[in-house]
Amino acid sequence: MTIDAKSRQVRTAPRPDPPAGARHLVIVILDSLRFDSWAAARMPTLGRLGAVERRWSYASWTAPSHYNLLMGLLPHASPAHVHASEHYKQDFARYSERLGVPGMEFARLLPDLYLPLFLRNVLGYYTAAMVSMPVLNPATPLNCGFDRYELMPVHNDMAEMVARLDFPPDRPSLQLLNVGETHYPYALPGDDPAEWPRISGVHGALRRLDEAAGPALFTESELSQLRARQIRAASYVDQVIGQLLDVVPRRTWVIVTADHGELFGEAGYFGHGPIVHEKVFEVPFVEGPVR
Ligand SMILES: [Zn+2]
């Protein structure tokens, strides 16, 4: 069978019955949360899942990073003295423990190499995503293999995502949550948008213009306030993660991580995207069974 034929067959096949005992998988992506903002915020709820590790994102901004995550490749530990192919193999084998499904290996995802398609069409999962960032909206190619894929009405309300979660009783679920409170402008749901910090091009509002020079960069004091805002947002979402852990069904495996980090003035950078700096790749990672 050619790859094309196999791909068509996988996409059009009726959904199989899931393997007995397969776990739900919930992946929470705290957008832009760099590792040391997690450390400063402490985020005690994450300790219910396990020890939080410092890991590295494969990409410096949202879209490619989510594509990589949806291939099943989670932030890495930057292992030395190992071939990339061997690392993928070992990392992917961990899905057997996560899902409670023996024999998981990267090659089983061929030819699509996309976790939602594999879980839905091969293992019989229900697949759902709720995203906060418009760059991940449902019209993008990331929305492939999902039964439900929703851009939230506001970019910063994880509690509303928890309220909208649905776990059909007859099969395990994949649930992806892209959480926006930790993304610039690091605003909590009740915050007055008039009080948000503004930069040009992000919300269509110019913070201030220095005539021909374009919008001014943030001052050092503004940058430290922005960092404090991300830490505050991390503390808040930690509480909402507590609500999530309380409502997920039995036999759920939860992963919490970030799609990339953020710069707050280091080496002259702010934000993420077209930046090569350690802090834009450094992310927290924690996972474990809930019950
Ligand atoms: Zn992002």
Coordinates of C-alpha atoms and ligand atoms in Angstrom, one line a residue:
M1 CA 0.0 0.0 0.0
T2 CA 1.3 3.5 -0.8
I3 CA 1.6 6.1 1.8
D4 CA -1.1 8.1 0.1
A5 CA -3.5 5.2 0.1
K6 CA -2.7 4.4 3.7
S7 CA -3.3 8.1 4.7
R8 CA -6.7 8.2 2.9
Q9 CA -7.6 4.9 4.6
V10 CA -6.7 6.2 8.0
R11 CA -8.6 9.4 7.5
T12 CA -11.8 7.8 6.3
A13 CA -11.9 4.6 8.3
P14 CA -14.7 4.3 10.9
R15 CA -13.5 5.1 14.4
P16 CA -12.4 1.9 16.1
D17 CA -13.3 0.9 19.6
P18 CA -10.6 2.2 22.0
P19 CA -8.2 -0.2 23.7
A20 CA -9.4 -1.3 27.2
G21 CA -8.2 0.9 29.9
A22 CA -6.9 3.7 27.7
R23 CA -6.4 6.9 29.6
H24 CA -7.7 10.4 28.8
L25 CA -4.9 12.8 27.9
V26 CA -5.1 16.5 28.7
I27 CA -2.3 18.8 27.4
V28 CA -2.3 22.3 28.9
I29 CA -0.1 24.8 27.1
L30 CA 0.5 27.9 29.1
D31 CA 1.3 30.3 26.3
S32 CA 4.6 32.2 26.6
L33 CA 5.3 31.0 30.2
R34 CA 9.1 30.9 30.6
F35 CA 10.6 28.5 33.1
D36 CA 11.7 31.0 35.7
S37 CA 8.3 32.8 35.8
W38 CA 6.9 29.4 36.8
A39 CA 9.6 29.2 39.5
A40 CA 8.9 32.7 40.8
A41 CA 5.1 32.1 40.9
R42 CA 5.8 28.7 42.6
M43 CA 2.5 27.2 41.2
P44 CA 1.9 24.7 44.0
T45 CA -0.9 22.9 42.2
L46 CA 1.6 21.6 39.5
G47 CA 3.2 19.6 42.3
R48 CA 0.1 17.4 42.4
L49 CA 1.3 16.0 39.0
G50 CA 5.0 15.5 39.7
A51 CA 8.3 17.4 39.8
V52 CA 8.4 20.4 37.4
E53 CA 11.3 20.1 35.0
R54 CA 13.2 22.8 33.0
R55 CA 12.8 21.8 29.4
W56 CA 13.2 23.4 26.0
S57 CA 10.7 24.2 23.3
Y58 CA 11.4 23.1 19.7
A59 CA 10.3 26.6 18.5
S60 CA 10.3 30.2 19.6
W61 CA 6.7 31.0 18.8
T62 CA 3.2 29.7 19.0
A63 CA 2.3 28.1 15.6
P64 CA 5.3 25.9 14.9
S65 CA 5.5 25.0 18.6
H66 CA 1.9 23.8 18.7
Y67 CA 2.5 21.9 15.4
N68 CA 5.4 20.1 17.1
L69 CA 3.4 19.4 20.2
L70 CA 0.6 17.9 18.1
M71 CA 3.1 15.6 16.4
G72 CA 3.5 14.2 19.9
L73 CA 6.9 15.7 20.5
L74 CA 6.9 17.5 23.8
P75 CA 9.5 20.0 25.0
H76 CA 12.8 18.3 25.3
A77 CA 15.6 18.1 27.9
S78 CA 18.4 18.9 25.3
P79 CA 20.1 15.5 25.8
A80 CA 23.7 15.3 24.7
H81 CA 25.5 12.3 23.1
V82 CA 22.3 10.9 21.6
H83 CA 21.0 11.0 18.0
A84 CA 17.7 12.9 17.5
S85 CA 16.0 9.8 16.1
E86 CA 16.9 7.8 19.2
H87 CA 15.6 10.7 21.5
Y88 CA 12.3 10.8 19.5
K89 CA 12.0 7.0 19.9
Q90 CA 12.6 7.0 23.6
D91 CA 10.4 10.1 24.2
F92 CA 7.5 8.6 22.2
A93 CA 7.6 5.3 24.0
R94 CA 6.5 7.2 27.1
Y95 CA 3.0 7.5 25.5
S96 CA 2.5 3.9 26.5
E97 CA 2.5 4.9 30.2
R98 CA 0.7 8.2 29.5
L99 CA -2.2 6.5 27.6
G100 CA -2.1 3.1 29.3
V101 CA -1.7 1.7 25.8
P102 CA 1.2 -0.8 25.2
G103 CA 3.4 -0.7 22.2
M104 CA 3.3 3.1 21.5
E105 CA 6.1 4.1 19.1
F106 CA 6.7 7.0 16.7
A107 CA 6.5 4.8 13.6
R108 CA 2.8 4.0 14.5
L109 CA 1.9 7.6 13.6
L110 CA 3.0 7.2 10.0
P111 CA 2.1 8.5 7.6
D112 CA 0.3 11.5 9.1
L113 CA 2.7 12.0 12.1
Y114 CA -0.1 13.8 13.9
L115 CA -1.3 12.8 17.4
P116 CA -4.9 13.9 17.0
L117 CA -5.3 11.8 13.8
F118 CA -3.6 8.8 15.3
L119 CA -5.6 8.9 18.6
R120 CA -8.9 9.5 16.8
N121 CA -8.6 7.1 13.8
V122 CA -6.3 4.4 15.1
L123 CA -7.0 4.3 18.9
G124 CA -10.7 5.5 18.8
Y125 CA -10.2 8.6 20.9
Y126 CA -12.5 11.6 21.1
T127 CA -10.3 14.6 20.2
A128 CA -10.9 18.3 21.3
A129 CA -9.0 21.5 21.4
M130 CA -9.8 24.9 22.9
V131 CA -7.3 27.6 21.9
S132 CA -6.8 31.2 23.1
M133 CA -4.5 32.6 20.4
P134 CA -6.1 33.7 17.1
V135 CA -3.0 32.4 15.3
L136 CA -4.2 28.9 16.2
N137 CA -7.8 29.5 15.0
P138 CA -9.9 26.6 13.7
A139 CA -9.3 27.5 10.0
T140 CA -5.5 26.8 10.4
P141 CA -4.1 23.4 9.3
L142 CA -3.5 22.6 12.9
N143 CA -7.2 21.7 13.1
C144 CA -6.8 18.3 11.7
G145 CA -8.1 15.1 13.3
F146 CA -10.2 17.0 15.9
D147 CA -13.8 16.2 16.7
R148 CA -14.1 19.7 18.2
Y149 CA -11.8 22.7 17.8
E150 CA -12.7 26.0 19.3
L151 CA -11.2 29.5 19.5
M152 CA -12.3 30.9 22.8
P153 CA -14.3 34.2 22.7
V154 CA -11.6 35.9 24.8
H155 CA -7.9 35.2 24.9
N156 CA -7.5 35.0 28.7
D157 CA -10.1 32.8 30.4
M158 CA -8.9 29.3 31.3
A159 CA -11.7 28.9 33.8
E160 CA -14.2 29.1 30.9
M161 CA -12.3 26.3 29.1
V162 CA -12.6 24.1 32.2
A163 CA -16.3 24.9 32.3
R164 CA -16.6 23.9 28.6
L165 CA -14.7 20.6 28.8
D166 CA -16.6 17.6 27.6
F167 CA -15.5 14.0 28.1
P168 CA -17.8 11.6 26.3
P169 CA -18.4 8.6 28.6
D170 CA -17.9 5.9 25.9
R171 CA -14.3 6.5 24.9
P172 CA -11.0 8.2 26.1
S173 CA -10.4 11.8 25.1
L174 CA -7.5 14.0 23.9
Q175 CA -8.0 17.5 25.2
L176 CA -5.7 20.3 24.2
L177 CA -6.0 23.6 26.1
N178 CA -3.9 26.6 24.8
V179 CA -4.1 29.1 27.8
G180 CA -3.7 32.8 27.2
E181 CA -3.5 34.5 30.6
T182 CA 0.3 34.0 30.6
H183 CA 0.6 35.6 27.1
Y184 CA 1.2 39.3 26.7
P185 CA -0.5 41.5 28.1
Y186 CA -0.6 38.9 31.0
A187 CA -4.2 39.9 31.9
L188 CA -6.5 38.0 34.1
P189 CA -10.2 37.6 33.2
G190 CA -11.4 40.3 35.5
D191 CA -8.8 42.9 34.6
D192 CA -9.9 46.2 33.0
P193 CA -8.6 46.2 29.4
A194 CA -8.0 49.9 29.7
E195 CA -5.3 49.1 32.2
W196 CA -3.4 46.6 30.0
P197 CA 0.0 47.6 28.8
R198 CA 0.1 48.3 25.0
I199 CA 2.6 47.8 22.3
S200 CA 2.2 48.5 18.6
G201 CA 1.0 45.7 16.4
V202 CA -0.1 43.3 19.0
H203 CA -3.6 44.7 19.7
G204 CA -3.7 47.2 16.9
A205 CA -3.1 50.0 19.4
L206 CA 0.1 52.2 19.4
R207 CA 1.5 52.6 22.8
R208 CA 3.3 55.7 21.8
L209 CA 5.0 57.1 18.7
D210 CA 8.3 58.8 18.6
E211 CA 7.5 60.3 15.2
A212 CA 9.8 58.7 12.5
A213 CA 11.5 56.4 14.9
G214 CA 8.3 54.2 15.4
P215 CA 6.9 53.0 18.7
A216 CA 9.3 53.3 21.6
L217 CA 10.7 50.3 23.4
F218 CA 9.7 49.5 27.0
T219 CA 11.7 51.1 29.7
E220 CA 13.5 48.9 32.3
S221 CA 10.8 49.6 34.9
E222 CA 8.0 48.8 32.4
L223 CA 9.8 45.5 31.6
S224 CA 10.0 44.5 35.2
Q225 CA 6.3 45.3 35.6
L226 CA 5.5 43.1 32.6
R227 CA 7.5 40.3 34.1
A228 CA 5.7 40.7 37.4
R229 CA 2.4 40.5 35.4
Q230 CA 3.4 37.2 33.9
I231 CA 4.3 35.8 37.3
R232 CA 0.9 37.0 38.7
A233 CA -0.8 35.3 35.7
A234 CA 1.1 32.1 36.4
S235 CA -0.1 32.1 40.1
Y236 CA -3.7 32.7 38.9
V237 CA -3.7 29.9 36.3
D238 CA -2.2 27.5 38.9
Q239 CA -5.5 27.9 40.8
V240 CA -7.5 27.2 37.6
I241 CA -5.3 24.1 37.0
G242 CA -6.4 23.0 40.4
Q243 CA -10.1 23.3 39.2
L244 CA -9.1 21.3 36.1
L245 CA -7.5 18.5 38.1
D246 CA -10.7 18.3 40.3
V247 CA -13.1 17.8 37.3
V248 CA -11.2 15.5 34.9
P249 CA -12.5 11.9 34.9
R250 CA -10.8 8.9 36.5
R251 CA -7.8 7.7 34.5
T252 CA -6.6 11.0 33.1
W253 CA -3.0 11.8 32.4
V254 CA -2.3 15.6 32.5
I255 CA 0.7 17.4 30.9
V256 CA 1.3 21.1 31.7
T257 CA 4.0 23.0 29.8
A258 CA 4.5 26.1 27.6
D259 CA 4.9 26.6 23.8
H260 CA 7.9 28.9 24.3
G261 CA 9.3 31.3 26.8
E262 CA 9.4 35.1 26.8
L263 CA 12.0 37.9 27.0
F264 CA 11.7 40.8 29.4
G265 CA 14.6 43.0 28.2
E266 CA 17.4 40.5 28.3
A267 CA 19.9 41.3 25.5
G268 CA 17.5 44.0 24.3
Y269 CA 14.7 41.6 23.5
F270 CA 11.0 41.7 24.4
G271 CA 8.5 39.0 23.8
H272 CA 9.0 35.9 21.6
G273 CA 9.1 34.9 17.9
P274 CA 12.1 36.2 15.9
I275 CA 14.5 35.8 18.8
V276 CA 17.4 33.5 19.5
H277 CA 17.9 33.5 23.2
E278 CA 17.9 30.9 25.9
K279 CA 14.9 32.4 27.6
V280 CA 12.6 32.1 24.6
F281 CA 13.1 28.3 24.5
E282 CA 13.2 27.6 28.3
V283 CA 9.8 26.2 29.5
P284 CA 8.4 24.4 32.5
F285 CA 7.2 20.8 32.0
V286 CA 5.3 18.5 34.4
E287 CA 3.1 15.5 33.8
G288 CA 1.4 12.7 35.7
P289 CA -1.7 10.7 36.3
V290 CA -4.5 12.6 38.2
R291 CA -6.1 9.5 39.6
Ligands
ZN1 ZN 2.7 31.1 22.1

